[in-house]
Amino acid sequence: MISQSAYAVEPWTLRESELNLDVLPQSESVFALSNGHIGWRGNLDEGEPHGLPGSYLNGVHELHPLPYAEAGYGYPESGQTVINVTNGKVMRLLVNDEPFDVRYGKLRSHERVLDLRTGLLRRVCEWSSPAGCTVRVTSTRLVSFAQRAIAAVAYEVEPLDSDVRIVVQSELVANEQLPRKSGGDPRVAAALENVLIPEEHFADDMRLRLVHRTERSGLRVGSAADHVVHGPGTTATSSESGQNVARLTVTSELRRGERLRVEKLVSYGWSGVRSLPAVRDQVDAALAGARTKGWQGLVEQQREYLDGFWARADVEVDGDAEIQQAVRFALFHVLQAGARAEKRAIPAKGLTGSGYDGHTFWDGESFVLPVLTYTSPDSVAEALRWRQETLPAARDRARQLGLRGAAFPWRTIDGSECSAYWPAGTAAFHVNADIADAVVRYVAATGDEEFERETGVEILVETARLWHSLGHHDHHGTFHFDGVTGPDEYSAVADDNLYTNMMAQLNLRAAADVVERHTGQAAALGVDDEEAAAWRDAAEAVAIPFNADLGVHEQSAGFTGHQMWDFAATRPDQYPLLLNFPYFDLYRKQVIKQADLVLALYKRGDAFDLEQKARNFAYYERMTVRDSSLSACCQAVIAAEVGHLQLAYDYVGEAVLMDLADLESNTVDGLHIASLAGAWIALVAGFGGMRLRRGTLDFSPTLPEQLSRLAFVVQVRGRRLRVEITDSSVTYTLLEGSPLELCHCEEPFTLTSSAPQTRRLRPQPHRPEPEQPQGRRPVRRH
Ligand code: BGC
């Protein structure tokens, strides 16, 4: 666990003032830098000690067989695992004759600062070697938002007490040894070793290059580095390369007051089709592009990119400095995960670790894209274009399952299904509606018609076809989806999961609407009036399970009749339940891993009135154990809507601190990107009460008493809107763009850039606070 005091509470930075090796693995995730294309974990410059060395390229993976004790038809045969590619971060240092290693000698001070405005990770440390020679090492690292193939390090050494002989080895290292996998936690990645087959190595003067390929997935990965060295006259350089390492060695005699500075630019490139010369040229060209800017130019570009982002996306919180810091940290990592992913997936851990094998799930479309839609919309279009590109695999999967349209994978890197556990994977068809929902939201929030025509129609049509073939009308005409798995993974293969049904309904309606707007595209996809009418019929007849005796909706048909889980007999150390109880038992009882029906209350809020939301929320709250980090943020949103402000505030705290406090003890494997996105959702959709209704943003703001102000900026239809909530009122300001139609508590109004508008907050209903399962109440935030 990361202790509360690990990072100083500051509004724009994450500062670690001492090096605690016990939480080094976690801090490597927290300090990871990424642009969505390249990911560098926050490993120490010298490479060791480390928790998990990690350099990732979005999409670069290796295949491995998925063994089954009992095979079955349609089981995916091949697994995919993200691989640790060539490490370009490494800067080894020799001080006189001793390697700089924080485990030896004396570490006098050590500070790392992640600056959320500049996008730089800076480390300053003072170290005395076992022989007593003291040096100050300063390193600054970035992964460029502006140049997606580029990362860079500036590394400086200065002696503090006596003259010193310094050797810096700046390296590209492939096939690093990985720590052994421990325990049976299915969320941890399969460790694949020596997966990079050397193809070419090169070193000349300041330039280094390595090219490797993977055996099964057939990907070619190149990396190159170039350097600028500043040092006194005694400074000399040499370079060499071998199959798995290329190295620039810099030697220097430093007197007190002198410094050695090595600036290292690193480029990466990969391809499944390009030849060795082409990949070599690609990384050399990327490096040439970065050289024209140089280190300082890259630093300036980084700042410029982030200034633009924060102007569109910042969230200000008064009254809780910890949440203020954490929500900016969360937004920064969400941006890092998606900014330059460009037609690649956004993995559940971003590129911060190898957890979940680097797979992408529904997390992207359901949690991350909703945030990026209002803060960085271009990256949403790119992420959805990736889904479109994977449609051939999704169509094949649907055929294999005996269905029409396209069945997108539950977990994947390259677009094909690699979930080996079908009840949680294949049966979780809701991912298809989540993708459709992301398309609908993006188009409504941006008005991007070209995207709708070129990408949206095809995704909506193919997913609607899937739903229509998956469901059936019963003899009353009601449309059912039997045997599906909803978001809650403590239930599986159930009939009429309410979330799935309602999201499928949304998908079917949206497809029927879109084919009316884009008749040419629809005809090209073979959609006729009859097919679209059948989608509408199915949508209007979708089964919505409801228990009239209890007055609550059912998570799935018959769910409320199941035996209640014995929470009193469940010890705290038996959570997460999935590691301590058989799925067989979890599936047949009322116990919920993560918001499922409660998520439907948010995503399909139009289908419930406030009283229904309050009753449903209270009912499901009693059995939701939050063994998934995707839960707290959803609970925060509905708790805020139905008036449980303290509880909503507690859940905001949980979502936002998931990784900074390592609440699930697995931050080592990478950050929980969806939970971090959820921190924004909890504040903006929760306390901001923001909903998109028929293309118009509607706000019903409210604040818990601990917060005196919440302000956020969102982008909508090319405008920039600022919403500022205080304890009694809300002010809407149009920062940029033409007049905008908005709603405040469902009352429409027009906002112009010349006149901000202020409204009173809605009064809060008083309701008794619902209970959580024994021992699972969120930490009360004061
Ligand atoms: C959750 C899934 C989620 C996955 C990746 C699981 O624990 O139950 O909903 O997609 O983690 O974050």
Tab-separated table of C-alpha atoms in Angstrom, residues 277-540:
chain	number	residue	atom	x	y	z
A	277	PRO	CA	14.979	-1.299	-43.856
A	278	ALA	CA	11.617	0.441	-43.671
A	279	VAL	CA	11.407	0.195	-39.854
A	280	ARG	CA	15.018	1.274	-39.564
A	281	ASP	CA	14.290	4.325	-41.714
A	282	GLN	CA	11.139	5.046	-39.746
A	283	VAL	CA	12.937	5.330	-36.419
A	284	ASP	CA	15.816	7.280	-37.951
A	285	ALA	CA	13.381	9.696	-39.560
A	286	ALA	CA	11.449	10.182	-36.328
A	287	LEU	CA	14.715	10.954	-34.602
A	288	ALA	CA	15.681	13.438	-37.285
A	289	GLY	CA	12.342	15.180	-36.727
A	290	ALA	CA	12.989	15.383	-32.984
A	291	ARG	CA	16.544	16.630	-33.526
A	292	THR	CA	15.274	19.703	-35.334
A	293	LYS	CA	13.537	20.691	-32.087
A	294	GLY	CA	16.190	19.433	-29.716
A	295	TRP	CA	15.590	18.789	-26.017
A	296	GLN	CA	14.480	22.318	-25.254
A	297	GLY	CA	12.126	22.394	-28.223
A	298	LEU	CA	10.511	19.147	-27.080
A	299	VAL	CA	10.066	20.602	-23.591
A	300	GLU	CA	8.349	23.660	-25.048
A	301	GLN	CA	6.086	21.596	-27.304
A	302	GLN	CA	5.093	19.489	-24.325
A	303	ARG	CA	4.102	22.543	-22.318
A	304	GLU	CA	2.176	23.991	-25.255
A	305	TYR	CA	0.233	20.767	-25.748
A	306	LEU	CA	-0.652	20.589	-22.075
A	307	ASP	CA	-1.593	24.270	-21.862
A	308	GLY	CA	-4.136	23.523	-24.599
A	309	PHE	CA	-5.392	20.473	-22.743
A	310	TRP	CA	-5.817	22.158	-19.368
A	311	ALA	CA	-7.589	25.103	-20.986
A	312	ARG	CA	-10.188	22.621	-22.266
A	313	ALA	CA	-10.232	20.201	-19.387
A	314	ASP	CA	-9.209	21.540	-15.997
A	315	VAL	CA	-11.246	20.744	-12.912
A	316	GLU	CA	-10.881	22.997	-9.872
A	317	VAL	CA	-11.900	21.821	-6.429
A	318	ASP	CA	-11.931	24.073	-3.367
A	319	GLY	CA	-12.242	22.506	0.049
A	320	ASP	CA	-10.342	19.289	-0.547
A	321	ALA	CA	-6.753	19.742	-1.658
A	322	GLU	CA	-6.209	16.017	-1.965
A	323	ILE	CA	-9.071	15.591	-4.427
A	324	GLN	CA	-7.888	18.655	-6.318
A	325	GLN	CA	-4.495	17.105	-6.865
A	326	ALA	CA	-5.847	13.641	-7.518
A	327	VAL	CA	-8.358	14.699	-10.163
A	328	ARG	CA	-5.680	16.529	-12.131
A	329	PHE	CA	-3.407	13.520	-11.784
A	330	ALA	CA	-6.297	11.399	-13.039
A	331	LEU	CA	-6.984	13.635	-16.018
A	332	PHE	CA	-3.305	13.716	-16.891
A	333	HIS	CA	-3.141	9.927	-16.997
A	334	VAL	CA	-6.378	9.641	-18.943
A	335	LEU	CA	-4.918	12.029	-21.490
A	336	GLN	CA	-1.651	10.064	-21.535
A	337	ALA	CA	-3.582	6.863	-22.217
A	338	GLY	CA	-5.544	8.224	-25.126
A	339	ALA	CA	-3.851	11.325	-26.538
A	340	ARG	CA	-1.886	9.793	-29.377
A	341	ALA	CA	-3.231	6.247	-29.409
A	342	GLU	CA	-4.347	6.949	-32.974
A	343	LYS	CA	-6.247	3.974	-34.255
A	344	ARG	CA	-5.067	1.771	-31.451
A	345	ALA	CA	-6.833	0.538	-28.386
A	346	ILE	CA	-6.748	2.248	-25.007
A	347	PRO	CA	-5.761	-0.570	-22.628
A	348	ALA	CA	-7.267	-0.920	-19.145
A	349	LYS	CA	-3.880	0.063	-17.691
A	350	GLY	CA	-3.002	2.508	-20.445
A	351	LEU	CA	0.705	1.995	-21.117
A	352	THR	CA	1.655	2.151	-17.455
A	353	GLY	CA	2.076	-1.545	-16.699
A	354	SER	CA	1.418	-5.023	-17.978
A	355	GLY	CA	-1.643	-5.799	-15.851
A	356	TYR	CA	-4.488	-7.576	-17.660
A	357	ASP	CA	-1.847	-8.467	-20.284
A	358	GLY	CA	-2.168	-5.004	-21.760
A	359	HIS	CA	-5.697	-5.759	-22.936
A	360	THR	CA	-8.385	-3.290	-23.718
A	361	PHE	CA	-11.897	-3.992	-22.417
A	362	TRP	CA	-15.150	-2.030	-22.321
A	363	ASP	CA	-13.307	0.331	-19.946
A	364	GLY	CA	-12.253	2.496	-22.876
A	365	GLU	CA	-15.648	3.178	-24.363
A	366	SER	CA	-17.553	3.266	-21.075
A	367	PHE	CA	-15.228	5.287	-18.859
A	368	VAL	CA	-12.283	6.792	-20.724
A	369	LEU	CA	-13.971	7.972	-23.922
A	370	PRO	CA	-16.773	9.809	-22.092
A	371	VAL	CA	-14.084	11.955	-20.440
A	372	LEU	CA	-12.079	12.474	-23.618
A	373	THR	CA	-15.266	13.326	-25.554
A	374	TYR	CA	-15.544	16.544	-23.563
A	375	THR	CA	-11.845	17.245	-23.115
A	376	SER	CA	-9.929	15.846	-26.085
A	377	PRO	CA	-12.541	14.819	-28.662
A	378	ASP	CA	-10.167	14.059	-31.535
A	379	SER	CA	-8.679	11.175	-29.615
A	380	VAL	CA	-12.176	9.681	-29.254
A	381	ALA	CA	-12.703	9.618	-33.003
A	382	GLU	CA	-9.344	7.858	-33.349
A	383	ALA	CA	-10.149	5.273	-30.702
A	384	LEU	CA	-13.455	4.464	-32.382
A	385	ARG	CA	-11.805	4.268	-35.793
A	386	TRP	CA	-9.644	1.569	-34.274
A	387	ARG	CA	-12.807	-0.357	-33.428
A	388	GLN	CA	-13.989	0.141	-36.996
A	389	GLU	CA	-10.720	-1.270	-38.318
A	390	THR	CA	-11.226	-4.366	-36.217
A	391	LEU	CA	-14.708	-4.992	-37.657
A	392	PRO	CA	-13.494	-7.869	-39.881
A	393	ALA	CA	-12.385	-9.801	-36.781
A	394	ALA	CA	-15.609	-8.873	-34.986
A	395	ARG	CA	-17.700	-10.087	-37.941
A	396	ASP	CA	-15.803	-13.376	-37.980
A	397	ARG	CA	-16.382	-13.769	-34.266
A	398	ALA	CA	-20.113	-13.174	-34.689
A	399	ARG	CA	-20.235	-15.809	-37.461
A	400	GLN	CA	-18.342	-18.249	-35.250
A	401	LEU	CA	-20.894	-17.697	-32.505
A	402	GLY	CA	-23.759	-18.203	-34.955
A	403	LEU	CA	-24.749	-14.548	-34.862
A	404	ARG	CA	-25.086	-11.731	-37.369
A	405	GLY	CA	-23.299	-8.396	-37.485
A	406	ALA	CA	-20.183	-7.960	-35.418
A	407	ALA	CA	-19.248	-9.256	-31.969
A	408	PHE	CA	-16.461	-7.083	-30.602
A	409	PRO	CA	-14.048	-8.847	-28.245
A	410	TRP	CA	-14.287	-8.649	-24.502
A	411	ARG	CA	-10.540	-8.361	-24.161
A	412	THR	CA	-7.997	-7.882	-26.870
A	413	ILE	CA	-4.964	-6.093	-28.195
A	414	ASP	CA	-5.273	-6.688	-31.922
A	415	GLY	CA	-9.055	-6.892	-32.203
A	416	SER	CA	-9.560	-10.632	-31.883
A	417	GLU	CA	-11.085	-12.154	-28.781
A	418	CYS	CA	-8.636	-13.543	-26.254
A	419	SER	CA	-10.794	-14.057	-23.223
A	420	ALA	CA	-10.256	-17.655	-22.183
A	421	TYR	CA	-13.133	-17.626	-19.709
A	422	TRP	CA	-16.249	-17.404	-21.814
A	423	PRO	CA	-18.893	-16.768	-19.095
A	424	ALA	CA	-17.197	-13.467	-18.211
A	425	GLY	CA	-15.771	-12.772	-21.647
A	426	THR	CA	-17.701	-13.889	-24.689
A	427	ALA	CA	-21.050	-13.624	-22.903
A	428	ALA	CA	-20.411	-9.991	-21.931
A	429	PHE	CA	-22.010	-8.791	-25.148
A	430	HIS	CA	-22.692	-5.394	-23.617
A	431	VAL	CA	-19.277	-4.267	-24.878
A	432	ASN	CA	-20.915	-3.905	-28.296
A	433	ALA	CA	-23.529	-1.486	-26.993
A	434	ASP	CA	-20.861	0.366	-25.020
A	435	ILE	CA	-18.973	0.976	-28.253
A	436	ALA	CA	-22.196	2.098	-29.950
A	437	ASP	CA	-22.947	4.389	-27.019
A	438	ALA	CA	-19.487	5.983	-27.343
A	439	VAL	CA	-20.185	6.623	-31.034
A	440	VAL	CA	-23.540	8.238	-30.259
A	441	ARG	CA	-22.083	10.399	-27.492
A	442	TYR	CA	-19.118	11.535	-29.559
A	443	VAL	CA	-21.306	12.546	-32.503
A	444	ALA	CA	-23.844	14.318	-30.279
A	445	ALA	CA	-21.138	16.197	-28.370
A	446	THR	CA	-19.104	17.227	-31.405
A	447	GLY	CA	-21.504	17.285	-34.347
A	448	ASP	CA	-18.823	15.448	-36.340
A	449	GLU	CA	-20.978	14.356	-39.285
A	450	GLU	CA	-18.123	13.061	-41.343
A	451	PHE	CA	-17.199	10.678	-38.558
A	452	GLU	CA	-20.802	9.570	-38.246
A	453	ARG	CA	-20.961	8.858	-41.966
A	454	GLU	CA	-17.568	7.212	-42.365
A	455	THR	CA	-17.327	5.310	-39.084
A	456	GLY	CA	-20.450	5.673	-36.947
A	457	VAL	CA	-22.940	4.128	-39.378
A	458	GLU	CA	-20.937	0.966	-39.901
A	459	ILE	CA	-20.354	0.360	-36.193
A	460	LEU	CA	-23.984	1.065	-35.278
A	461	VAL	CA	-25.383	-1.119	-38.042
A	462	GLU	CA	-23.152	-4.098	-37.313
A	463	THR	CA	-23.768	-3.955	-33.577
A	464	ALA	CA	-27.532	-3.569	-34.097
A	465	ARG	CA	-27.437	-6.672	-36.279
A	466	LEU	CA	-25.673	-8.523	-33.525
A	467	TRP	CA	-28.318	-7.567	-30.967
A	468	HIS	CA	-31.158	-8.431	-33.273
A	469	SER	CA	-29.762	-11.893	-33.922
A	470	LEU	CA	-28.820	-12.441	-30.265
A	471	GLY	CA	-32.275	-11.678	-28.889
A	472	HIS	CA	-35.717	-13.167	-29.511
A	473	HIS	CA	-39.345	-12.099	-29.211
A	474	ASP	CA	-41.383	-14.277	-26.846
A	475	HIS	CA	-45.029	-15.093	-27.551
A	476	HIS	CA	-46.105	-11.747	-26.000
A	477	GLY	CA	-43.720	-9.946	-28.318
A	478	THR	CA	-41.259	-8.974	-25.552
A	479	PHE	CA	-37.672	-9.014	-26.753
A	480	HIS	CA	-35.203	-10.928	-24.567
A	481	PHE	CA	-31.456	-11.414	-24.416
A	482	ASP	CA	-30.974	-14.689	-22.604
A	483	GLY	CA	-27.734	-16.016	-21.171
A	484	VAL	CA	-25.619	-12.887	-21.185
A	485	THR	CA	-23.163	-11.394	-18.710
A	486	GLY	CA	-23.524	-7.796	-17.625
A	487	PRO	CA	-20.859	-5.544	-16.116
A	488	ASP	CA	-21.099	-7.293	-12.736
A	489	GLU	CA	-18.722	-10.215	-12.993
A	490	TYR	CA	-20.163	-11.903	-9.905
A	491	SER	CA	-23.140	-12.845	-12.044
A	492	ALA	CA	-22.841	-14.505	-15.416
A	493	VAL	CA	-24.890	-16.015	-18.203
A	494	ALA	CA	-28.142	-14.583	-16.871
A	495	ASP	CA	-31.313	-13.764	-18.747
A	496	ASP	CA	-32.196	-10.164	-19.507
A	497	ASN	CA	-29.421	-8.344	-17.720
A	498	LEU	CA	-31.044	-4.930	-17.361
A	499	TYR	CA	-27.908	-2.958	-18.226
A	500	THR	CA	-27.314	-5.047	-21.342
A	501	ASN	CA	-30.944	-4.810	-22.426
A	502	MET	CA	-31.160	-1.070	-21.977
A	503	MET	CA	-27.856	-0.431	-23.719
A	504	ALA	CA	-28.881	-2.759	-26.558
A	505	GLN	CA	-32.097	-0.767	-26.813
A	506	LEU	CA	-30.088	2.421	-27.152
A	507	ASN	CA	-27.891	0.745	-29.774
A	508	LEU	CA	-30.832	-0.546	-31.829
A	509	ARG	CA	-32.572	2.834	-31.779
A	510	ALA	CA	-29.404	4.711	-32.679
A	511	ALA	CA	-28.759	2.374	-35.613
A	512	ALA	CA	-32.318	2.832	-36.887
A	513	ASP	CA	-31.912	6.621	-36.618
A	514	VAL	CA	-28.531	6.764	-38.291
A	515	VAL	CA	-29.554	4.754	-41.344
A	516	GLU	CA	-32.314	7.299	-41.949
A	517	ARG	CA	-29.728	10.078	-41.973
A	518	HIS	CA	-27.190	8.255	-44.121
A	519	THR	CA	-29.155	6.324	-46.689
A	520	GLY	CA	-26.211	5.819	-49.048
A	521	GLN	CA	-24.050	4.231	-46.339
A	522	ALA	CA	-26.988	2.172	-45.148
A	523	ALA	CA	-27.658	0.848	-48.630
A	524	ALA	CA	-23.979	0.003	-49.078
A	525	LEU	CA	-24.180	-2.064	-45.891
A	526	GLY	CA	-27.294	-3.788	-47.211
A	527	VAL	CA	-29.713	-2.272	-44.690
A	528	ASP	CA	-33.274	-1.965	-45.974
A	529	ASP	CA	-36.374	-0.443	-44.374
A	530	GLU	CA	-37.508	-3.785	-43.105
A	531	GLU	CA	-34.306	-4.445	-41.235
A	532	ALA	CA	-34.312	-0.993	-39.620
A	533	ALA	CA	-37.973	-1.444	-38.653
A	534	ALA	CA	-37.122	-4.774	-37.050
A	535	TRP	CA	-34.464	-3.031	-34.938
A	536	ARG	CA	-37.006	-0.479	-33.789
A	537	ASP	CA	-39.547	-3.175	-32.953
A	538	ALA	CA	-36.987	-5.068	-30.930
A	539	ALA	CA	-35.838	-1.907	-29.143
A	540	GLU	CA	-39.360	-0.930	-28.137
